[in-house]
XYZ file of C-alpha atoms in Angstrom:
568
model
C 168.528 44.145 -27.876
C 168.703 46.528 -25.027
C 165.142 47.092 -23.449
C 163.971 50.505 -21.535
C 162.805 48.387 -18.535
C 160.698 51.831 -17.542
C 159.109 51.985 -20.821
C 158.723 47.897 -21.424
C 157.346 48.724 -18.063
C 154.702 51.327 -19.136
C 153.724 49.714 -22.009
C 152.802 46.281 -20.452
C 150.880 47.517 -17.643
C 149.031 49.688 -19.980
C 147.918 46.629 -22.316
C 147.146 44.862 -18.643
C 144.823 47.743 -18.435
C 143.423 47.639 -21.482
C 142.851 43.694 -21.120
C 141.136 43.817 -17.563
C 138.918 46.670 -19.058
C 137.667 44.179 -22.024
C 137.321 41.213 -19.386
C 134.509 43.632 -17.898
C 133.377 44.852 -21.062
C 132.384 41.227 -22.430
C 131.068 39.976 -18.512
C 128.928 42.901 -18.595
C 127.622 42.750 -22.177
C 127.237 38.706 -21.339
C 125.293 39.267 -18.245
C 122.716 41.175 -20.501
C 123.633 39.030 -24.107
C 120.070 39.083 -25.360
C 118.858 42.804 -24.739
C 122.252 43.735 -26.064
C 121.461 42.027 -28.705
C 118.610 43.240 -29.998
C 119.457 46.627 -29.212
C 122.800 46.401 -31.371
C 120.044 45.075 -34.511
C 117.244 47.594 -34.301
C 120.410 50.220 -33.899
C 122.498 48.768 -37.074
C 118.766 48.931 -38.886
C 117.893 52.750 -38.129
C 121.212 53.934 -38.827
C 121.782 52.024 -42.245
C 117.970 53.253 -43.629
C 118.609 55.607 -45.452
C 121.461 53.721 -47.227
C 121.093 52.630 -50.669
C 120.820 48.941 -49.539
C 118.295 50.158 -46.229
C 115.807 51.806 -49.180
C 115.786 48.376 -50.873
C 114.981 46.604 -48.458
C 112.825 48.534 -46.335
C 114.912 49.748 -43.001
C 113.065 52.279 -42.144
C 109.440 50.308 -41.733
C 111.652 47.260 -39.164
C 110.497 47.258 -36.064
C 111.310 44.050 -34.742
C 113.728 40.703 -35.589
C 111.032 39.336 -37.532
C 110.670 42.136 -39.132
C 114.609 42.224 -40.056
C 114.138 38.438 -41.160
C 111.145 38.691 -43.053
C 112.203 41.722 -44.823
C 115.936 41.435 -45.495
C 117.395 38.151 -47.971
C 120.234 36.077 -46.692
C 123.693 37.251 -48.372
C 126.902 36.028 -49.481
C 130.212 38.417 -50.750
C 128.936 38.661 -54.559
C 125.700 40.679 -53.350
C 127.772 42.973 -52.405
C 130.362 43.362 -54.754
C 128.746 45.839 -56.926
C 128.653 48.206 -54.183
C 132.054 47.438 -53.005
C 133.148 48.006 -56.351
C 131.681 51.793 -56.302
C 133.271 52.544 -53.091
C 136.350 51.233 -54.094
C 136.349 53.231 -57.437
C 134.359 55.739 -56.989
C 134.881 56.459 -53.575
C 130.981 56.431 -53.415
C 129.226 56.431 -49.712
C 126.019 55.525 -47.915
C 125.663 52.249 -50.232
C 125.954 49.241 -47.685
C 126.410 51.189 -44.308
C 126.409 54.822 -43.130
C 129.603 54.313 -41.212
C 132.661 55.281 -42.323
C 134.942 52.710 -43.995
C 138.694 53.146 -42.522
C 140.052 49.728 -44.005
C 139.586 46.709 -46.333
C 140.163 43.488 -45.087
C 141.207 41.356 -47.939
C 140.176 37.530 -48.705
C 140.335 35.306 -51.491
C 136.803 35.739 -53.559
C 134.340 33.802 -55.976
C 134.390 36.828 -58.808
C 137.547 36.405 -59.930
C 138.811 39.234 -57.790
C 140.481 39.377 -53.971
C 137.325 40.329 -51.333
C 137.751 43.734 -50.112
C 135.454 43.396 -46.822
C 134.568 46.885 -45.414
C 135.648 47.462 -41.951
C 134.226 50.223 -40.252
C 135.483 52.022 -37.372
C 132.883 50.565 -34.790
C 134.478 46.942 -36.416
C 137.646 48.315 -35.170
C 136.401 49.607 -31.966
C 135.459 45.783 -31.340
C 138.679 44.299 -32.556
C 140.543 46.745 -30.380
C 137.660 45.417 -27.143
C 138.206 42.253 -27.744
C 140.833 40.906 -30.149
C 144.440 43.377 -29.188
C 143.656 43.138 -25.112
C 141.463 40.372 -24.387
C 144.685 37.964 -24.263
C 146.548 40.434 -21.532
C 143.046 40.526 -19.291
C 143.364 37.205 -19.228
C 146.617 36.036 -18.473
C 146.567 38.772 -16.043
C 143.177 37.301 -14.015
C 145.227 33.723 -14.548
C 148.271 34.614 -13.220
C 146.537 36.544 -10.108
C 144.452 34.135 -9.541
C 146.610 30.871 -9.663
C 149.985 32.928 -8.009
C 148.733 36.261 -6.502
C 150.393 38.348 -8.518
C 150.224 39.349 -12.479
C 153.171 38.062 -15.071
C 156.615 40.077 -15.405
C 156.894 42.382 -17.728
C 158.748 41.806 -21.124
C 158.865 41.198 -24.781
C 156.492 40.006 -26.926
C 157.664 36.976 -29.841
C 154.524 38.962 -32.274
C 154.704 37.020 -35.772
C 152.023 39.599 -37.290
C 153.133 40.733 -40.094
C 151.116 43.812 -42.346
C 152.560 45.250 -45.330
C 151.318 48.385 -46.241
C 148.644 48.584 -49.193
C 145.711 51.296 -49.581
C 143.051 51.651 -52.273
C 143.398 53.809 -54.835
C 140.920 56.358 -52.156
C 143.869 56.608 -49.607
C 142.231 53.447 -47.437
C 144.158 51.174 -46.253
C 143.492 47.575 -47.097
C 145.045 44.391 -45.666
C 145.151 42.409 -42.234
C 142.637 44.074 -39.664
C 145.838 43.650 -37.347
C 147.897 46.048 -39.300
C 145.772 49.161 -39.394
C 145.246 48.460 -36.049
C 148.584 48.184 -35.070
C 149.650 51.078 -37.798
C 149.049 53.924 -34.695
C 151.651 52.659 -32.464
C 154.459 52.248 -34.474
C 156.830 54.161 -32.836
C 156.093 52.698 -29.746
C 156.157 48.852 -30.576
C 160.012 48.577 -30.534
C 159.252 48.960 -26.621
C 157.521 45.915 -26.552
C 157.637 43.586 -29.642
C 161.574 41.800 -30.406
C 160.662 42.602 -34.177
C 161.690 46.044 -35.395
C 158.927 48.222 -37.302
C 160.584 47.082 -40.607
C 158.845 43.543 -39.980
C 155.994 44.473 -38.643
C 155.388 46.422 -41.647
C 157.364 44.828 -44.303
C 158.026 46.411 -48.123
C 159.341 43.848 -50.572
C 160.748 40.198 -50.677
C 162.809 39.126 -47.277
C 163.329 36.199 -44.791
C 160.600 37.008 -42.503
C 161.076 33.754 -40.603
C 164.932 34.067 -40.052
C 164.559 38.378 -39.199
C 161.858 37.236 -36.843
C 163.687 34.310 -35.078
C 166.943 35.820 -34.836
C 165.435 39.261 -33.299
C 164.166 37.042 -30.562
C 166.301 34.779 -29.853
C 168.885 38.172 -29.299
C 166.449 38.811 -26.396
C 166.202 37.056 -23.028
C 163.600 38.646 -21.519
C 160.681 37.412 -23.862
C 157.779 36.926 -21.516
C 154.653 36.343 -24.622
C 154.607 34.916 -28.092
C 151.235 36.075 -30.216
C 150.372 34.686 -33.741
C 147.242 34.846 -35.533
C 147.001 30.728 -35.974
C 149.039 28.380 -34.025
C 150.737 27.710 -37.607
C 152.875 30.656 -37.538
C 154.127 30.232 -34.250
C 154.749 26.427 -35.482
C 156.606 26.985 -38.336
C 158.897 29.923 -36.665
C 159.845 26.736 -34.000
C 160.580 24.784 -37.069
C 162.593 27.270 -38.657
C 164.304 27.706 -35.568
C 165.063 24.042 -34.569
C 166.765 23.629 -38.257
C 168.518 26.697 -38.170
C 169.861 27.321 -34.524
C 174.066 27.118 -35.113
C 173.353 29.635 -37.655
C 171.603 31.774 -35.914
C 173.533 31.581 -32.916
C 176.990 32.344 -35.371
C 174.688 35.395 -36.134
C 174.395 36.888 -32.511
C 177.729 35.787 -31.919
C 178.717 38.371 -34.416
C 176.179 40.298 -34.012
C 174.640 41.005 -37.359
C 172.316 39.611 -40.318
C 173.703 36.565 -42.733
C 174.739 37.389 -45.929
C 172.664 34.887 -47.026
C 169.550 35.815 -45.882
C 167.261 37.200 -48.696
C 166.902 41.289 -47.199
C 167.218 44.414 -48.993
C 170.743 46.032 -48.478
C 169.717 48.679 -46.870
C 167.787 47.237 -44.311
C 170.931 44.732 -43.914
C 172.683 48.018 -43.007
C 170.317 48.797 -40.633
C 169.765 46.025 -38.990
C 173.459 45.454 -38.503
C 173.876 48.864 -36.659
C 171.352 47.725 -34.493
C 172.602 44.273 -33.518
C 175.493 43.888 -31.035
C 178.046 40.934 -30.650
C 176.506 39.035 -27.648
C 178.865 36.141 -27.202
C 177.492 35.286 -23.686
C 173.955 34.811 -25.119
C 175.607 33.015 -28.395
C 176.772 30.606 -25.558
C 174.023 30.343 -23.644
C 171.432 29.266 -26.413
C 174.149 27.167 -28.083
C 174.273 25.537 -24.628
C 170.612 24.689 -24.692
C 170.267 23.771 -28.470
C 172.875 21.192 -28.439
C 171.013 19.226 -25.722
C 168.518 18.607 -28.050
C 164.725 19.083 -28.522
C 163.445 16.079 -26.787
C 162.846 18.085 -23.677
C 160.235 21.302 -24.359
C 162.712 24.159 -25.609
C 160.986 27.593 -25.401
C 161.323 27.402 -21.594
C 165.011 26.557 -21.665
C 165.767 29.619 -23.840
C 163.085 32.182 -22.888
C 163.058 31.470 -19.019
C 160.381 34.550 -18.508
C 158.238 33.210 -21.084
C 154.888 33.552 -19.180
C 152.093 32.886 -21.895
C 151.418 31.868 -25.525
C 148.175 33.362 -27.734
C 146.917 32.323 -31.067
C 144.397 30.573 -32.341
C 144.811 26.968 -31.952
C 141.360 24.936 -31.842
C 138.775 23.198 -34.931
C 141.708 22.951 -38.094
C 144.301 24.458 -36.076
C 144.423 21.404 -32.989
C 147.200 19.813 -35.188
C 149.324 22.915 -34.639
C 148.277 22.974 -30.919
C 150.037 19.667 -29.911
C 153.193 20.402 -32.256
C 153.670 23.649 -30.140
C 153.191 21.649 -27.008
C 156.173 19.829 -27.663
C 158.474 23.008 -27.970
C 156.848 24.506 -24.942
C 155.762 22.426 -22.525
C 152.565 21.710 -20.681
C 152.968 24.404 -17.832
C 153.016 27.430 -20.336
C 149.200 28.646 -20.067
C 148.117 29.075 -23.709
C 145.097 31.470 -24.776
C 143.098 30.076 -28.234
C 142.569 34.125 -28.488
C 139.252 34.700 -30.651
C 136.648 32.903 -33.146
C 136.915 35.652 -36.161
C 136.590 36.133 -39.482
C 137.363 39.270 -41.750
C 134.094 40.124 -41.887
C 133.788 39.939 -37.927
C 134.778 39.076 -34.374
C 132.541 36.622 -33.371
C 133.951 35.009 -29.956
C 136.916 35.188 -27.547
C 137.993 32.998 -25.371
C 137.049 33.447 -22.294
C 140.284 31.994 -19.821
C 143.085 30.252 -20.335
C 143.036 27.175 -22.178
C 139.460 27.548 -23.178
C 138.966 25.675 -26.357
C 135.665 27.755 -26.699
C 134.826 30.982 -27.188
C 131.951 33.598 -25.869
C 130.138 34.758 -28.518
C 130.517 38.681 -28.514
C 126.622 40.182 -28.087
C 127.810 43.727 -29.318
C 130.559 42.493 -32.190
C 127.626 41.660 -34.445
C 123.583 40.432 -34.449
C 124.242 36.493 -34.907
C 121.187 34.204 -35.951
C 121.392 30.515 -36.072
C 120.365 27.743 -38.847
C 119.781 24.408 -37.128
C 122.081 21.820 -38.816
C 119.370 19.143 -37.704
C 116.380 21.181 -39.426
C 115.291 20.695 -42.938
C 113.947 24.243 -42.879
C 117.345 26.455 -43.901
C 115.091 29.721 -43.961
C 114.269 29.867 -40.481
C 116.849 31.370 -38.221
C 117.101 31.540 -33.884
C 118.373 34.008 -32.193
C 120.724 33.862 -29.337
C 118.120 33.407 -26.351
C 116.600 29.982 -28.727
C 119.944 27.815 -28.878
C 120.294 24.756 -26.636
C 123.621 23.671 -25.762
C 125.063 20.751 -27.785
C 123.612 21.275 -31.104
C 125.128 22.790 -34.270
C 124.053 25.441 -36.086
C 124.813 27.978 -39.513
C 126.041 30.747 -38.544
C 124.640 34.050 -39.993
C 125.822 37.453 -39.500
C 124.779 41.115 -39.546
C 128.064 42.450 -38.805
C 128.949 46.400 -38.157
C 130.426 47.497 -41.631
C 127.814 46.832 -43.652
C 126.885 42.790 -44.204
C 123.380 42.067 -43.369
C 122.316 38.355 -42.609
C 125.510 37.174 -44.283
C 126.382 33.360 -44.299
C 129.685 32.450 -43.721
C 129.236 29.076 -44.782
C 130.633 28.142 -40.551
C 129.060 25.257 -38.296
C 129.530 25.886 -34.933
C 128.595 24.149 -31.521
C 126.892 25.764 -28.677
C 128.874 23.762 -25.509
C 126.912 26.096 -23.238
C 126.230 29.463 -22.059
C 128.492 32.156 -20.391
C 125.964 34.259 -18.396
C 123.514 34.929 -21.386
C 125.937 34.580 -24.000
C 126.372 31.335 -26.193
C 129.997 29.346 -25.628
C 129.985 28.213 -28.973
C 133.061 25.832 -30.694
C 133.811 26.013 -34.766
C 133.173 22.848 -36.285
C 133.505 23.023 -40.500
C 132.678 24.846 -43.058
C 130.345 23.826 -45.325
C 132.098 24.509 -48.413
C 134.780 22.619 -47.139
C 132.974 19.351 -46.800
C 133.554 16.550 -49.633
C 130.828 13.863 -50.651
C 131.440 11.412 -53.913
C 128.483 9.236 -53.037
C 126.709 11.361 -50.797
C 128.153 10.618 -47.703
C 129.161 13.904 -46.862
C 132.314 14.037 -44.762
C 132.994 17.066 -42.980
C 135.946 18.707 -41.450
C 135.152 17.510 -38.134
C 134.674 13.671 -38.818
C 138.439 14.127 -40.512
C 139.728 15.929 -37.198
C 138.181 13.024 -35.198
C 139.490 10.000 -37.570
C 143.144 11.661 -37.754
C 143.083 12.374 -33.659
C 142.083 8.984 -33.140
C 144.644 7.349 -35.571
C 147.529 9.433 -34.078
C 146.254 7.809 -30.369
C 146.119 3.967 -32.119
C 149.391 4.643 -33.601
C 151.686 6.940 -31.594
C 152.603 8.894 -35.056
C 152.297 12.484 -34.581
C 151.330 14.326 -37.605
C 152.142 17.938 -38.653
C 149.198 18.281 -41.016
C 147.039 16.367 -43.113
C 144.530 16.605 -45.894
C 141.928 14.713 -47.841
C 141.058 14.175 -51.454
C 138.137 13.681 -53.254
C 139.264 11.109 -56.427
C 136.484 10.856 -59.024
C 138.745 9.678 -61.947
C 138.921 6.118 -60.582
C 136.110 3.656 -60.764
C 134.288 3.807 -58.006
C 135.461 6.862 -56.422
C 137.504 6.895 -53.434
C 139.529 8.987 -50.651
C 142.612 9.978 -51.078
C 144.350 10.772 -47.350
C 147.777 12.860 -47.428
C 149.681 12.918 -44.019
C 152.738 14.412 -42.644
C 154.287 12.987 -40.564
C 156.344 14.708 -37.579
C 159.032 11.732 -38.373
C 160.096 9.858 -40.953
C 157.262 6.779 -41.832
C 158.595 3.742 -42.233
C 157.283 2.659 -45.856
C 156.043 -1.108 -44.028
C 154.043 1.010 -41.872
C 151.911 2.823 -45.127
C 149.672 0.017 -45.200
C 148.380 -0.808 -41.474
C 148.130 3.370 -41.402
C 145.486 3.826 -44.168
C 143.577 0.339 -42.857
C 143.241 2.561 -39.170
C 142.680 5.954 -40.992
C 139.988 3.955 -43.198
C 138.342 2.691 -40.375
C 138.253 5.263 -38.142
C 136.426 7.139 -40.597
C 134.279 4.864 -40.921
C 133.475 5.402 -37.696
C 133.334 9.094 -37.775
C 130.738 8.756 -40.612
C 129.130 5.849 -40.940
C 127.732 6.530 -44.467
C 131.217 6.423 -45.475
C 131.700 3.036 -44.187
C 128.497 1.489 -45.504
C 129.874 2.775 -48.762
C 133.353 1.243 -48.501
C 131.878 -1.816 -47.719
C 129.610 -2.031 -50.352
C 132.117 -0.791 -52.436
C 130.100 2.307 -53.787
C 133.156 3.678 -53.034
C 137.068 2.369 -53.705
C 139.603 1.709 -50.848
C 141.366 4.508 -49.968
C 144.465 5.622 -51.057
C 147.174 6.830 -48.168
C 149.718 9.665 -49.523
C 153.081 10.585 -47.341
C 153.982 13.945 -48.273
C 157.773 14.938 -47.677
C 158.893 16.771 -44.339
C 157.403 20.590 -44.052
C 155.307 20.574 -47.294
C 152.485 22.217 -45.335
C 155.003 24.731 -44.394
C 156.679 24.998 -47.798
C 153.054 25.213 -48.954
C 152.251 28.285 -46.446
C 155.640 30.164 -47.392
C 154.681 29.981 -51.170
C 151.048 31.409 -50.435
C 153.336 34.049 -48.605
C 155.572 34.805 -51.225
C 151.803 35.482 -53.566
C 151.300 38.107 -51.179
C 148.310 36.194 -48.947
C 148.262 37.586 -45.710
C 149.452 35.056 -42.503
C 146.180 35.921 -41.304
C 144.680 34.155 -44.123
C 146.794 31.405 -44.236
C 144.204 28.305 -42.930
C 145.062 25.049 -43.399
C 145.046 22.959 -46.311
C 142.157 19.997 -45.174
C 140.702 20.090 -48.291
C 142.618 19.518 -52.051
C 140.017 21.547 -53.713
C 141.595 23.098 -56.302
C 143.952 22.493 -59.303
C 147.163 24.357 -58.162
C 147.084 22.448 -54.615
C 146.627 19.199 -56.369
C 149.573 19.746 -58.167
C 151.421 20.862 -55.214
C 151.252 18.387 -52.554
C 151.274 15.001 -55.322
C 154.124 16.381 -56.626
C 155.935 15.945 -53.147
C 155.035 12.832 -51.979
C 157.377 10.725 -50.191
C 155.226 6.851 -50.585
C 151.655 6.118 -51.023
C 149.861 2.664 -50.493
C 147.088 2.334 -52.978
């Protein structure tokens, strides 16, 4: 790919812009976090009274938090459905918020149904603050700071992916990312390696190879940007088990003919590709020393920065990139979000915590060491190194909505709360009322890979309640092939590590209230194989968590029916 150096040019140091100008935007929101605050409440309040959901609940007589919390019931996404539904069908407004709806984030939902979450254009206007530049301001303030001068311009290695989808209205509907992105279309080819066509892709293709093989065409790659560390994980994979092919393929210069693509994208694409037999070479060179050494930096030698979100569930997929790109490549965890809002960003690079934004929402906190679960703080009443419910009033319509998220306050930047995700609740698993959360399992599995020197790609847990007693079922993958002598010792370590990480789970495996638990070795890349078929269904990437619960039929019949061993 040929790239207008004046344009690449203009485009990055307009995004650089853009990022130092939401660096100051969040320190000067932080600096004032708690007046912000309760401005952005009593503002969301007045504006959304005469609403159909302000008249029920009384908007217009709230004059205060309390108020707000005395008068208004904690929510979930079925409250709201029934309003959701009217909008959606009947185009109806002034239900839930007063703002205009420009998009529909979708989710998977409790009523049968996808969620469509409501995103109004002041949630935009804080995705666009703090989730599209926040990355650039910092690794901009990084780069000056540690060398003096910002990072090179370049390409960016973007795996976001949006096809296009609208209601029946006209809205669109989909990733957040993707209407976002939607306005500079014609423009991205000046700064992404993908072409528009992937960005925005209509029907059934090989994202993975299209993706790969579009930057590894490129030298000067300078970023790579994914959601969740996962995506840039499996695009390495992909890569690493692919590379002579896709090296024949620049060679040549054009697309396999047995990649899955329509033909005439195939077309195309193939008038837009060049033979490039030096660059064939000069990966080919690289490749076939092997992967022992990091690669990215061998093949991309601009490559200045990585960003995607790679803490709490995603830590696995942090370590796994590590190995294809080495420890000097600064990496930014990006943001703490959910479709309903943008919570926190990090901060700098390589914070594995994030500021909690005091204008991207009103945020009030359950204490996870209080029996009271009615009674909610407010920003200015946390104390660092407890965990707390999250509950959110966010700026398309949700009022005092739980997400069902624990989170950690590690401290305070200026007034705002660093906070760290922890679990969700819905996501912890209890036979005998020991209650083991996602964070124990991070712990036991960290600690198991440091007693063991096996690296894992993923892992999940099982809750079996068809043997007598009930007992744990652990499924690992490993990042090499497990010796099946080896099954044994691993689940006695995992076993007692968790133990360790909750203790009521030890007393019970001791006791035997609960049965010894059972070790499963999935095959190589089920996670991944897992992730492509939730893909193929049409979930967005952005979606795409991982798997630390087996929680519902389909995945237990997906990962037991690729194991490689197990060790009752």
């Amino acid at each position: 790919m040929i790239v207008d150096k004046i344009t690449n040019h203009v485009f990055c140091a307009t995004l650089k812009k853009k990022g130092a100008n939401s660096v100051r935007h969040l320190d000067e929101a932080s600096r004032n976090a708690v007046a912000v605050s309760e401005k952005l409440i009593m503002d969301i309040v007045r504006d959304n009274a005469d609403t159909e959901y302000g008249r029920k609940y009384g908007f217009a007589d709230i004059k205060s938090i309390e108020d707000y919390k005395k008068k208004v019931p904690f929510t979930t996404y079925d409250d709201y459905y029934p309003y959701i539904k009217r909008m959606l069908e009947n185009d109806e407004e002034n239900l839930i918020t007063v703002y205009p709806v420009q998009h529909y984030a979708l989710s998977s939902g409790s009523v049968g149904v996808p969620k469509h979450i409501p995103v109004s254009q002041k949630t935009l206007d804080a995705y666009s603050i703090y989730a599209a530049s926040m990355a650039f301001g910092v690794m901009d303030e990084f780069y000056r700071t540690t060398t003096g001068k910002t990072f090179e311009d370049g390409m960016c290695l973007n795996t976001i992916e949006a096809p296009p989808m609208w209601t029946e209205s006209g809205v669109t509907k989909g990733a957040i990312s993707g209407t976002m992105l939607r306005p500079y279309a014609d423009r991205l080819k000046y700064f992404m390696t993908s072409p528009i066509e992937l960005i925005f892709p209509e029907g059934q293709m090989d994202l993975k190879y299209l993706k790969i093989r579009f930057a590894l065409q490129e030298r000067n790659v300078m970023c790579m940007v994914s959601a969740f560390m996962t995506g840039l994980v499996d695009l390495m994979t992909y890569m690493e088990h692919n590379w002579e092919s896709l090296c024949d393929d620049i060679e040549r210069g054009c697309v396999s003919k047995e990649i899955n693509i329509p033909e005439e994208l195939r077309e195309k694409f193939d008038n837009m590709l060049k033979p490039d037999k030096d660059r064939a070479d000069e990966l080919r060179a690289e490749f076939e020393k092997g992967f022992d050494t990091p690669i990215v930096p061998r093949i991309w030698k601009n490559m200045r920065w990585i960003a995607a979100i790679g803490t709490g569930g995603f830590a696995q997929y942090t370590v796994k990139m590590r190995q294809y790109t080495g420890k000097n490549i600064p990496y930014s965890m990006a943001n703490y979000a959910a479709s309903e809002s943008m919570i926190a960003v990090a901060r700098r690079a390589g914070d594995e915590t994030f500021v909690l934004l005091p204008d991207g929402g009103f945020y009030e906190f359950i204490p996870m060491d209080s029996d009271d679960e009615e009674t909610t703080l407010t920003i200015d009443q946390l104390e660092a190194g407890k965990d707390y419910e999250i509950v959110v009033t966010n700026l398309s319509g949700f009022y005092r909505y739980k997400l069902k998220d624990v989170v950690r306050v590690t401290g305070f930047y200026n007034e705002a709360p660093q906070i760290q995700f922890i679990y969700r609740k819905n996501q912890m698993i209890s036979i005998a009322g020991e209650k083991t959360n996602e964070e124990a399992l991070r712990w036991t599995m960290q600690k198991f890979q440091d007693d063991t020197g096996i690296l894992l790609r993923d892992y999940s847990i099982f809750a079996d309640t068809d043997t007598k007693p009930g007992r744990y079922v652990i499924l690992i993958e490993p990042d090499e092939e497990l010796p099946k002598e080896r099954y044994e010792e691993c689940r006695d370590i995992i076993e007692k590590r968790l133990g360790e990480a909750n203790p009521s789970f030890g007393s019970k495996i001791a006791t035997k209230v609960l049965g010894r638990t059972k070790l499963c070795v999935v095959q190589a890349e089920t996670y991944m194989l897992y992730r492509d078929m939730m893909l193929m269904k049409g979930v967005s990437p952005n979606q795409l968590k991982p798997v630390r619960v087996i929680d519902t039929p389909m995945k237990e019949r997906f990962f037991f029916n690729l194991l490689e061993g197990q060790v009752e």
